XYZ file of N, CA and C in Angstrom:
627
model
N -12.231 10.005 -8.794
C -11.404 9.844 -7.601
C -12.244 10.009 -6.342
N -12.339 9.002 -5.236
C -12.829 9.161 -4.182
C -12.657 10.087 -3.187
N -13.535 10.828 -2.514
C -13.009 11.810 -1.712
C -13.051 11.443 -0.305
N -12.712 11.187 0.961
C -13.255 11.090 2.004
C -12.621 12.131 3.107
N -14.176 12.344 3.639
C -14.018 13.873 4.757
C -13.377 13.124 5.969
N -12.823 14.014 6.205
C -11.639 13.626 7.658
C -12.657 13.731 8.921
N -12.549 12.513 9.511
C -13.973 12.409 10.392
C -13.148 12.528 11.837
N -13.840 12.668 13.015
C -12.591 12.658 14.573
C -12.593 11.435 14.576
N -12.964 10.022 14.165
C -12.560 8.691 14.279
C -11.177 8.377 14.819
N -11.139 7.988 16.068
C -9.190 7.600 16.131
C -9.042 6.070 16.532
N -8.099 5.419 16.127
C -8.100 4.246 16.326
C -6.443 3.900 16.941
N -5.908 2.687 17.673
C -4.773 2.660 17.586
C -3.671 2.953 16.780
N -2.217 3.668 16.931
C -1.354 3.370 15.654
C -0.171 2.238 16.036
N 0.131 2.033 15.356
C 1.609 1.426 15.627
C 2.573 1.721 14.779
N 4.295 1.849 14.579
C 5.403 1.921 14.254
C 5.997 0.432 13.128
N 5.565 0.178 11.957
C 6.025 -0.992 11.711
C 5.851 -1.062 10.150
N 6.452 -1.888 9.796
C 6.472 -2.083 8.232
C 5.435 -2.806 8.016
N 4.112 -2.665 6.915
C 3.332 -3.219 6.641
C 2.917 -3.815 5.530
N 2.571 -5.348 5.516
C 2.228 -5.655 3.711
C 1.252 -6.942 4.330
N 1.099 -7.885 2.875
C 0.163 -8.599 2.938
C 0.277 -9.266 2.092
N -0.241 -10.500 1.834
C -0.444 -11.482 0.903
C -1.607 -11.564 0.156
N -1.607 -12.210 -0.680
C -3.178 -12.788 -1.314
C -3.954 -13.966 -0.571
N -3.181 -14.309 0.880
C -4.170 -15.098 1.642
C -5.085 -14.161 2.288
N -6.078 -14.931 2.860
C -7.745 -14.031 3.506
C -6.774 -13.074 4.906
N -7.867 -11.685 4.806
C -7.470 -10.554 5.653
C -8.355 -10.045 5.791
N -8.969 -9.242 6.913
C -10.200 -8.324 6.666
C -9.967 -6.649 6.252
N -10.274 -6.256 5.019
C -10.549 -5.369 5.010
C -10.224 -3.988 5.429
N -9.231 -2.992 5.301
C -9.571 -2.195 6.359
C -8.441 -1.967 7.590
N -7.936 -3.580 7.977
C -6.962 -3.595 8.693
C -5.520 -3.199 8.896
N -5.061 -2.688 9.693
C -3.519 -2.513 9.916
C -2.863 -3.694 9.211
N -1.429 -3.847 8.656
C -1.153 -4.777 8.404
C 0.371 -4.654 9.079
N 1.581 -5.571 8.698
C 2.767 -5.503 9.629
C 3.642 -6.579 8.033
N 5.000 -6.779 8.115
C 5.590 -7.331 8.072
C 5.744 -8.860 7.860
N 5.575 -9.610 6.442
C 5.631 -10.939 6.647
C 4.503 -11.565 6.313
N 4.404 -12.621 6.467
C 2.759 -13.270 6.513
C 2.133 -13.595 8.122
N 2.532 -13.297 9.340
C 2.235 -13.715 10.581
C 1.191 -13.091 10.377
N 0.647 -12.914 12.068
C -0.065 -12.409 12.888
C -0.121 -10.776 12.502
N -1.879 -10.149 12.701
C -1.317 -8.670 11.872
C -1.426 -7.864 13.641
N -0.341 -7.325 13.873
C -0.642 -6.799 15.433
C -1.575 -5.647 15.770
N -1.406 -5.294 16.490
C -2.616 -4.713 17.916
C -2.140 -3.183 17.244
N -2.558 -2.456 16.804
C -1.915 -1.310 17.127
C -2.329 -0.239 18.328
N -1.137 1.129 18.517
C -1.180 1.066 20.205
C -1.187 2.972 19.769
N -1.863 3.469 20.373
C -1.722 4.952 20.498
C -1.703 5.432 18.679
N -1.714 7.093 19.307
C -2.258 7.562 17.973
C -3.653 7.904 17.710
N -3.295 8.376 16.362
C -4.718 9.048 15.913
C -5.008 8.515 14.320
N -6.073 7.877 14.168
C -6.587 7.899 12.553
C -7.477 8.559 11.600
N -7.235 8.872 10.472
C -8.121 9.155 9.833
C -8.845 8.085 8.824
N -10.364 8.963 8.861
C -11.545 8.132 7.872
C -11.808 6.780 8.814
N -12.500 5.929 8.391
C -13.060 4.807 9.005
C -12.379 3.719 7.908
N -12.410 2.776 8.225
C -12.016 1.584 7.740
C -13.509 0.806 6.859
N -12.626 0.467 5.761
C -13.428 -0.296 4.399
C -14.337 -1.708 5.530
N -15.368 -1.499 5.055
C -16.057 -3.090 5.764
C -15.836 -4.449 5.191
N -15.563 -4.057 3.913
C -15.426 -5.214 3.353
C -14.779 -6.597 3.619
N -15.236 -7.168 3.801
C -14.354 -8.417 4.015
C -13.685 -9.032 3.304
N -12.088 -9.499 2.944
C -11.310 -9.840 2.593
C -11.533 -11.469 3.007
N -11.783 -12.091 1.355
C -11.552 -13.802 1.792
C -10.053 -14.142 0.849
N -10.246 -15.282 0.638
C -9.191 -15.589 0.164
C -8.863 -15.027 -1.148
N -7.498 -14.735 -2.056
C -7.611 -14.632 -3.272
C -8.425 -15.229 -4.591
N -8.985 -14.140 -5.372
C -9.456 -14.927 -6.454
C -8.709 -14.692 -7.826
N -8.685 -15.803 -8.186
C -7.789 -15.456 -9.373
C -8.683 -14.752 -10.951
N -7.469 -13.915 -11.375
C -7.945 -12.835 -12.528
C -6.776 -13.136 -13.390
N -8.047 -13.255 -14.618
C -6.607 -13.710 -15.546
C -6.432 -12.032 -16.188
N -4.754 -12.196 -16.414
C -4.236 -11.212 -16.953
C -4.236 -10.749 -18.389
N -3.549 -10.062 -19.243
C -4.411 -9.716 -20.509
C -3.194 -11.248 -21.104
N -3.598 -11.947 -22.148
C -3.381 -13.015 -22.758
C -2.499 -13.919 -22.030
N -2.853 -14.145 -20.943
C -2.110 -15.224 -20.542
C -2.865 -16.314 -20.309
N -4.212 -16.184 -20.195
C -4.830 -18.030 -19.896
C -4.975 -17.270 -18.029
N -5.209 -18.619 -17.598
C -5.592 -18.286 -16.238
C -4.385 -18.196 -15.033
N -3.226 -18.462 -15.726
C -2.397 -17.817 -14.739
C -1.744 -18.859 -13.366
N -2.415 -20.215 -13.788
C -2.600 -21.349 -13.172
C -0.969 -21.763 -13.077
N -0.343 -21.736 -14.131
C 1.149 -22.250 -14.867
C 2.103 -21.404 -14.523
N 1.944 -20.723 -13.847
C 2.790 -19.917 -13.723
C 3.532 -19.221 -12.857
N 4.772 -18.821 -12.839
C 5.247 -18.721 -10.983
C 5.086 -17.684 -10.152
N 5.102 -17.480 -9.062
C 4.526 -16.180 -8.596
C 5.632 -15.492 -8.873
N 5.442 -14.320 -8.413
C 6.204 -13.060 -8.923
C 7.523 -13.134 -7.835
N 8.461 -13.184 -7.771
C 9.516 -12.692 -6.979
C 10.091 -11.145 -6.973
N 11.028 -10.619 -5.717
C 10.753 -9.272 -5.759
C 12.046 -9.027 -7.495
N 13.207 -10.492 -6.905
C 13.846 -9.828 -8.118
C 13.299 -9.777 -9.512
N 12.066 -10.350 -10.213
C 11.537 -10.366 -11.751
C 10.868 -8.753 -11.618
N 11.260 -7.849 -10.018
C 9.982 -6.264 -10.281
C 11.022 -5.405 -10.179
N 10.501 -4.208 -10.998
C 10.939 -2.513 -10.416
C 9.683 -2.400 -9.734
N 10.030 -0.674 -8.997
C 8.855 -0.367 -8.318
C 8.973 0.844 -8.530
N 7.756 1.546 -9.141
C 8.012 3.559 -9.086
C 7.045 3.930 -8.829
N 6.595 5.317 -8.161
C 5.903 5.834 -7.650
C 5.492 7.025 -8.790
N 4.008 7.897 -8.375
C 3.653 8.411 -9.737
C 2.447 9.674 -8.773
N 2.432 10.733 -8.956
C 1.131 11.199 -8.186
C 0.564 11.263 -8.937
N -0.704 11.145 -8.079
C -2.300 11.012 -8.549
C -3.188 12.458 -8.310
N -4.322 12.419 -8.427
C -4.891 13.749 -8.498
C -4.567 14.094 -6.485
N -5.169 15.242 -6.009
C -4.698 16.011 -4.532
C -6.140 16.432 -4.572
N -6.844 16.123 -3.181
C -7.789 16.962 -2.923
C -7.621 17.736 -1.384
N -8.725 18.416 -0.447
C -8.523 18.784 0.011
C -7.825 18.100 1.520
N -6.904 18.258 1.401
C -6.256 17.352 3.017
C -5.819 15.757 2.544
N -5.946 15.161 1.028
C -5.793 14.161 0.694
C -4.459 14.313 -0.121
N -4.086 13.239 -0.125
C -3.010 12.958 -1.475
C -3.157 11.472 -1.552
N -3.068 11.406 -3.137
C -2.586 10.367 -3.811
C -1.598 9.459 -4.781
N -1.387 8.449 -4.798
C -0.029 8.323 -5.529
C 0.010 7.061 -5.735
N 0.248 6.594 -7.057
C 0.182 5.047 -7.843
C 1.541 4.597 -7.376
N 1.734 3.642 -6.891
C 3.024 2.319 -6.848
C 2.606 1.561 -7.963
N 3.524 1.549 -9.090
C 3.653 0.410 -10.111
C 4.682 -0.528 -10.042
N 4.510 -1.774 -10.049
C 5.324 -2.885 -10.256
C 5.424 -3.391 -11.765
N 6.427 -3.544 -11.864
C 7.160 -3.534 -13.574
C 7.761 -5.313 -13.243
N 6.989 -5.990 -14.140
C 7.679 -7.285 -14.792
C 8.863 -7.370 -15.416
N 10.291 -6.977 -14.901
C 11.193 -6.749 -15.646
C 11.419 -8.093 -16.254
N 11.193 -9.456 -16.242
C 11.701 -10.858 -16.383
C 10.788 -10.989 -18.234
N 11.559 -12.028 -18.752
C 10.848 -12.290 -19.878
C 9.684 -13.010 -20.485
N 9.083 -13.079 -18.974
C 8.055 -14.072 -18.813
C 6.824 -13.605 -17.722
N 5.227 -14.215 -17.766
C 4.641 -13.758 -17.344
C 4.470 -14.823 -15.521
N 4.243 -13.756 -14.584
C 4.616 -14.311 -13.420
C 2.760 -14.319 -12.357
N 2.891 -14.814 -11.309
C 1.751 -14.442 -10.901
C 1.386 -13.538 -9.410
N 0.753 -12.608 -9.076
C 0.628 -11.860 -7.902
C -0.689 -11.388 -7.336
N -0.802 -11.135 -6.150
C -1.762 -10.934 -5.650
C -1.953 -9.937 -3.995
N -2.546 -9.512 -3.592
C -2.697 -8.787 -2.431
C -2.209 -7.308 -2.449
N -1.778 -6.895 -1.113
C -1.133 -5.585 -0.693
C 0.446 -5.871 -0.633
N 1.098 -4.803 -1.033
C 2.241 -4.375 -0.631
C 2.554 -4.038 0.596
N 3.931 -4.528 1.464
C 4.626 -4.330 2.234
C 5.043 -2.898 2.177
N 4.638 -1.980 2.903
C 4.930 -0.525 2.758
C 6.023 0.073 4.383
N 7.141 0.709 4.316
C 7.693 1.638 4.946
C 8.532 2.774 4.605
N 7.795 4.094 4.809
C 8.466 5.604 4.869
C 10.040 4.978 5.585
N 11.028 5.954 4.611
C 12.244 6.365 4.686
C 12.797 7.725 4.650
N 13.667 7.569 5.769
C 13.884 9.032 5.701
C 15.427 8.932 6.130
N 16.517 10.606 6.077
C 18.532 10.260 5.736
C 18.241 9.564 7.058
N 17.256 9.598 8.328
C 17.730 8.887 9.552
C 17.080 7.542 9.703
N 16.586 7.188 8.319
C 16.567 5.630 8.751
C 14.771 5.694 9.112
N 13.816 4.458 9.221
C 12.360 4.503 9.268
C 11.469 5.693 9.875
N 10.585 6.116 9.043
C 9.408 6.577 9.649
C 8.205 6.223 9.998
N 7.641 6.427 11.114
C 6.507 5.841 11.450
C 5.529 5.843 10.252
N 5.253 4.149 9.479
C 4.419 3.842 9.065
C 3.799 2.739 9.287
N 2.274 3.313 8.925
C 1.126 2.378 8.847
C 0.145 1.989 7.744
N 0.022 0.718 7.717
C -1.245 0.521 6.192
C -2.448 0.001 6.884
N -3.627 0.749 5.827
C -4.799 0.362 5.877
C -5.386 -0.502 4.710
N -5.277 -1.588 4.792
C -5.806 -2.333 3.492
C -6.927 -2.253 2.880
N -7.367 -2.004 2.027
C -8.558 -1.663 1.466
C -9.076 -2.418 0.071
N -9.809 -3.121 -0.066
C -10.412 -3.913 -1.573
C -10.492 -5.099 -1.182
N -10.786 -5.984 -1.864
C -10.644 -7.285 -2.483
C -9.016 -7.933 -2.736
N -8.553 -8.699 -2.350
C -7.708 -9.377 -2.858
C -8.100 -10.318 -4.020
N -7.127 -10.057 -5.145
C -7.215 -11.224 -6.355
C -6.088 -11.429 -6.861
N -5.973 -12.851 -6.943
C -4.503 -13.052 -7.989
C -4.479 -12.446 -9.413
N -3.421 -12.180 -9.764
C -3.304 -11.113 -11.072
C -2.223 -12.032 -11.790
N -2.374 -12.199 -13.109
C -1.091 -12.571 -13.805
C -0.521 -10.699 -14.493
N 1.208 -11.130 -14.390
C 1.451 -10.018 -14.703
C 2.217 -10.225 -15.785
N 1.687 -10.107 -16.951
C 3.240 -10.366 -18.182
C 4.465 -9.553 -18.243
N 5.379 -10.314 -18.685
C 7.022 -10.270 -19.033
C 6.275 -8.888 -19.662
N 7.052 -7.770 -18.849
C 7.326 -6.298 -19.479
C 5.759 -5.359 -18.881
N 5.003 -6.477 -18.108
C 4.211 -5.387 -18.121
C 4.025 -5.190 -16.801
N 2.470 -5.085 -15.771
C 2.543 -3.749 -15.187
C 1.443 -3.887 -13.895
N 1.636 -4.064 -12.396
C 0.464 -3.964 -11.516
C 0.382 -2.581 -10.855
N -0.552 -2.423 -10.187
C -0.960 -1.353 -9.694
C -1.098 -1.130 -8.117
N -1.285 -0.541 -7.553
C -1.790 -0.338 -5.840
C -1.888 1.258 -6.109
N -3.287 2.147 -4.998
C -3.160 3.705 -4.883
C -3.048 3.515 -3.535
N -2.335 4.421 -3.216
C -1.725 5.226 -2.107
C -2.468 6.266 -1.755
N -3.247 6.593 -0.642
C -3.829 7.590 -0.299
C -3.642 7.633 1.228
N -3.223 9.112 1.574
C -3.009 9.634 2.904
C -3.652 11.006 2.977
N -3.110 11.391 4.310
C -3.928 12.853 4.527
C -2.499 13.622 4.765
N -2.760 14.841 4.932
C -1.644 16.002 4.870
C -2.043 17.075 5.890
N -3.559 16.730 6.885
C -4.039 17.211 8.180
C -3.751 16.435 9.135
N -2.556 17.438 10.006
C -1.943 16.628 11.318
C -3.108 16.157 12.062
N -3.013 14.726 12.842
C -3.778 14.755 14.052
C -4.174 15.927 15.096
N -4.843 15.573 16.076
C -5.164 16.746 16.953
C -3.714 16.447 17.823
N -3.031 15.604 17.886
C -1.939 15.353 18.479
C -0.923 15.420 18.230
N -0.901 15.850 16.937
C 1.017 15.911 16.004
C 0.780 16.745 16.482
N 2.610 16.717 16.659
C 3.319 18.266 16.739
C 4.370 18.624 15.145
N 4.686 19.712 15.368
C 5.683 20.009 14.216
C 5.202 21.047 12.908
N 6.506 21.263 12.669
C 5.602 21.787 11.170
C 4.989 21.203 10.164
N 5.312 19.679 10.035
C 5.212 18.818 9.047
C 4.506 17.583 9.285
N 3.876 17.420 10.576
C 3.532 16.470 11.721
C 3.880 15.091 11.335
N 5.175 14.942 10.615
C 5.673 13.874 10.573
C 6.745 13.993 9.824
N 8.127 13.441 9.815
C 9.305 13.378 9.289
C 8.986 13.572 7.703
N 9.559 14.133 6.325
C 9.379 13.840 5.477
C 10.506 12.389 5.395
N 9.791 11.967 4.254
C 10.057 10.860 3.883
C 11.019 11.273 2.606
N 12.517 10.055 2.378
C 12.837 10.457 0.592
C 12.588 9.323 0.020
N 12.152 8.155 0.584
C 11.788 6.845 -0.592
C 10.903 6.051 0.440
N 10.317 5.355 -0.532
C 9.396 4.033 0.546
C 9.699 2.728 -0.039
N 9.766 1.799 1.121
C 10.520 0.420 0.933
C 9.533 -0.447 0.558
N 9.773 -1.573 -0.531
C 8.039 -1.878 -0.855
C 8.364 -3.235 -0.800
N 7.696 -4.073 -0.172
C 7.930 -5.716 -0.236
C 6.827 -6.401 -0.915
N 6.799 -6.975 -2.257
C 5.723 -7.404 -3.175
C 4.973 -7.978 -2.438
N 3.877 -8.595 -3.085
C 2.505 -9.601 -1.367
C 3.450 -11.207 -2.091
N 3.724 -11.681 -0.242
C 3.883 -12.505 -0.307
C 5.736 -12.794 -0.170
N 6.169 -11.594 -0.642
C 7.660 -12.147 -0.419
C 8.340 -11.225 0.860
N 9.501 -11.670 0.893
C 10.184 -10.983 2.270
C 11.519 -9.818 1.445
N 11.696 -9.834 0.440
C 13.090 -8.947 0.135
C 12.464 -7.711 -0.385
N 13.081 -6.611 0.283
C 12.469 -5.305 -0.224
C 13.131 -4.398 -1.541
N 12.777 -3.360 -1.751
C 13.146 -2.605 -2.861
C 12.557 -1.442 -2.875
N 13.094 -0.175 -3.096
C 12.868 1.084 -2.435
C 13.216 2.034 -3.851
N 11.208 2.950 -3.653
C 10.958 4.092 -4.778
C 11.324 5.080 -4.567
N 11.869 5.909 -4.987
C 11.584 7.593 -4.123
C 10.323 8.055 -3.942
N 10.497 8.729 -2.692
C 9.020 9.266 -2.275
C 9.127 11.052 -2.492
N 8.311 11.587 -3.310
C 8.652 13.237 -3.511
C 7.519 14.026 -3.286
N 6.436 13.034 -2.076
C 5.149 13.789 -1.851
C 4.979 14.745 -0.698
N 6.225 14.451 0.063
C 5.996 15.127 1.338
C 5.592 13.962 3.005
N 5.118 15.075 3.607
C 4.781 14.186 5.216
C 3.401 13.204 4.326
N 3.639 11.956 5.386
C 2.280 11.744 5.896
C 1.709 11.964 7.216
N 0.562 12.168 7.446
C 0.175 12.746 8.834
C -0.593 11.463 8.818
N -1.281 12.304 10.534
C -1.846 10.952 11.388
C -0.679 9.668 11.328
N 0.198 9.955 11.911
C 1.271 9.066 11.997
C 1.629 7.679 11.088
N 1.656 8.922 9.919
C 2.637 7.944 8.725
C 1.111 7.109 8.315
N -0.283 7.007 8.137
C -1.235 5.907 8.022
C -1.199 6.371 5.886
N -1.051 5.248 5.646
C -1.344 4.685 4.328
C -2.236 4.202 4.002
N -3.877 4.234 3.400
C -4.683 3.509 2.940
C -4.132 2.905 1.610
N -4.385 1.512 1.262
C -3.592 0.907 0.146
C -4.477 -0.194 -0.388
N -5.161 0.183 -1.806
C -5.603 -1.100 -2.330
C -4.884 -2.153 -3.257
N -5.151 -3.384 -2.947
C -4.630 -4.485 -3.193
C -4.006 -4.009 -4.869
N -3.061 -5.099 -5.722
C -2.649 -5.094 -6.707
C -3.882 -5.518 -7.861
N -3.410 -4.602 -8.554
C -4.752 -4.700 -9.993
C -3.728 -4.537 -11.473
N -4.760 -5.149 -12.536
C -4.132 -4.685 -13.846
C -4.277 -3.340 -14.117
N -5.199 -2.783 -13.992
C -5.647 -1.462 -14.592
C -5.126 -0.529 -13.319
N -4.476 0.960 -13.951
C -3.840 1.703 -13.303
C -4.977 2.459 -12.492
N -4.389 3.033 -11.354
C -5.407 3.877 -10.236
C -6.293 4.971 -11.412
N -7.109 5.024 -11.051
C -8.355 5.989 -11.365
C -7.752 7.663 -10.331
C-alpha cells in the first residue's frame, strides 16, 4: 500500500460532483460531472501533489475469458451494484475499495474514473476527485467485478474548522465512467478533510492492493 506524506502543497478546491470517462484526461486532475469541460477549481486547500502521468486515450484490456471485449456493450449504470469495502489506514490516510458488480447475465464493457459525491441527512458534501492512473477499457463479465481505491486524508487543512473538518458523510453517489444515472453506497469511514478531496484510480480487474 502506498504511503504519501502530507506535504503544505495547496491547490484550488471546488464544490461538485466528479467522474470521468475512458476518453483522454490528464492525470492527477480535478474532475466534475458528465463528460464536458473539467472546471477551474477555486479556494481551498490540497493534499499530496498530483500523479504526472498523463492520461491518453483508453486502452483496451481484455477481461478474464471474454476475447477482447470489442462485441460488447458498455456497461450501463442499471447492469451495476456498487459497495464500498475499507482498505488498510495509515497515518492521516484512509482507504477504501468501490466495487462495481455485473449484476446482468452477460459480459459488458468499462473504462475510466467514477463519478464521485459525499452524502450527508442534509443533502451534498463538498466533494472533490483527483484522478490518478492510466485509463483502460476493461471487459467486465455477467456476475463479476471492477475496482477503483479511494484514498483521502483525515488531517484537516490549515483552514478547516470543526471537529471533523468536514461534514460526515452516510453514502457516496457513484456515476459509472461514461454514464449520467447515479447509484449510492454507504459511506462508514468518517470525514474527508481538505475539503472532501478524493484521490481515485481508474477501474481495474484486480481488486485494490
Amino acid at each position: 500500500m502506498p504511503r504519501i506524506i502530507w506535504g503544505t502543497i495547496t491547490v484550488a478546491a471546488f464544490t461538485a460532483l466528479a467522474g470521468c470517462g475512458g476518453s483522454s484526461s490528464a492525470a492527477g486532475r480535478t474532475s466534475s460531472e458528465g463528460d464536458g469541460p473539467t472546471p477551474t477549481p477555486t479556494g481551498g486547500a490540497n493534499f499530496g501533489s498530483p500523479d504526472p502521468t498523463t492520461v491518453g486515450q483508453a486502452t483496451p484490456t481484455v477481461g478474464p475469458g471474454n476475447g477482447t471485449g470489442a462485441q460488447e456493450p458498455h456497461c450501463t449504470t442499471g447492469m451495476l451494484t456498487v459497495t464500498l469495502s475499507g482498505l488498510d489506514a495509515g497515518t492521516g490516510n484512509r482507504y477504501a475499495a468501490l466495487t462495481l458488480t455485473n449484476k446482468s447475465g452477460r459480459p459488458c464493457t468499462a473504462g475510466g474514473w467514477s463519478g464521485l459525491q459525499l452524502l450527508g441527512a442534509a443533502g451534498k458534501i463538498p466533494t472533490k476527485v483527483f484522478r490518478e492512473g492510466r485509463a483502460r477499457t476493461i471487459v467486465i463479465p455477467g456476475g463479476g467485478h471492477a475496482y477503483e481505491r479511494l484514498h483521502w486524508a483525515v488531517v484537516p487543512a490549515d483552514d478547516e474548522t470543526g471537529t471533523t473538518c468536514e461534514p460526515v458523510a452516510t453514502a457516496l453517489r457513484v456515476i459509472p465512467p461514461n454514464r449520467t444515472e447515479p447509484m449510492n453506497g454507504k459511506w462508514r469511514y468518517g470525514p474527508v478533510c481538505r475539503y472532501g478531496e478524493i484521490r481515485l484510480t481508474p477501474l481495474a480487474t484486480t481488486p485494490p492492493a
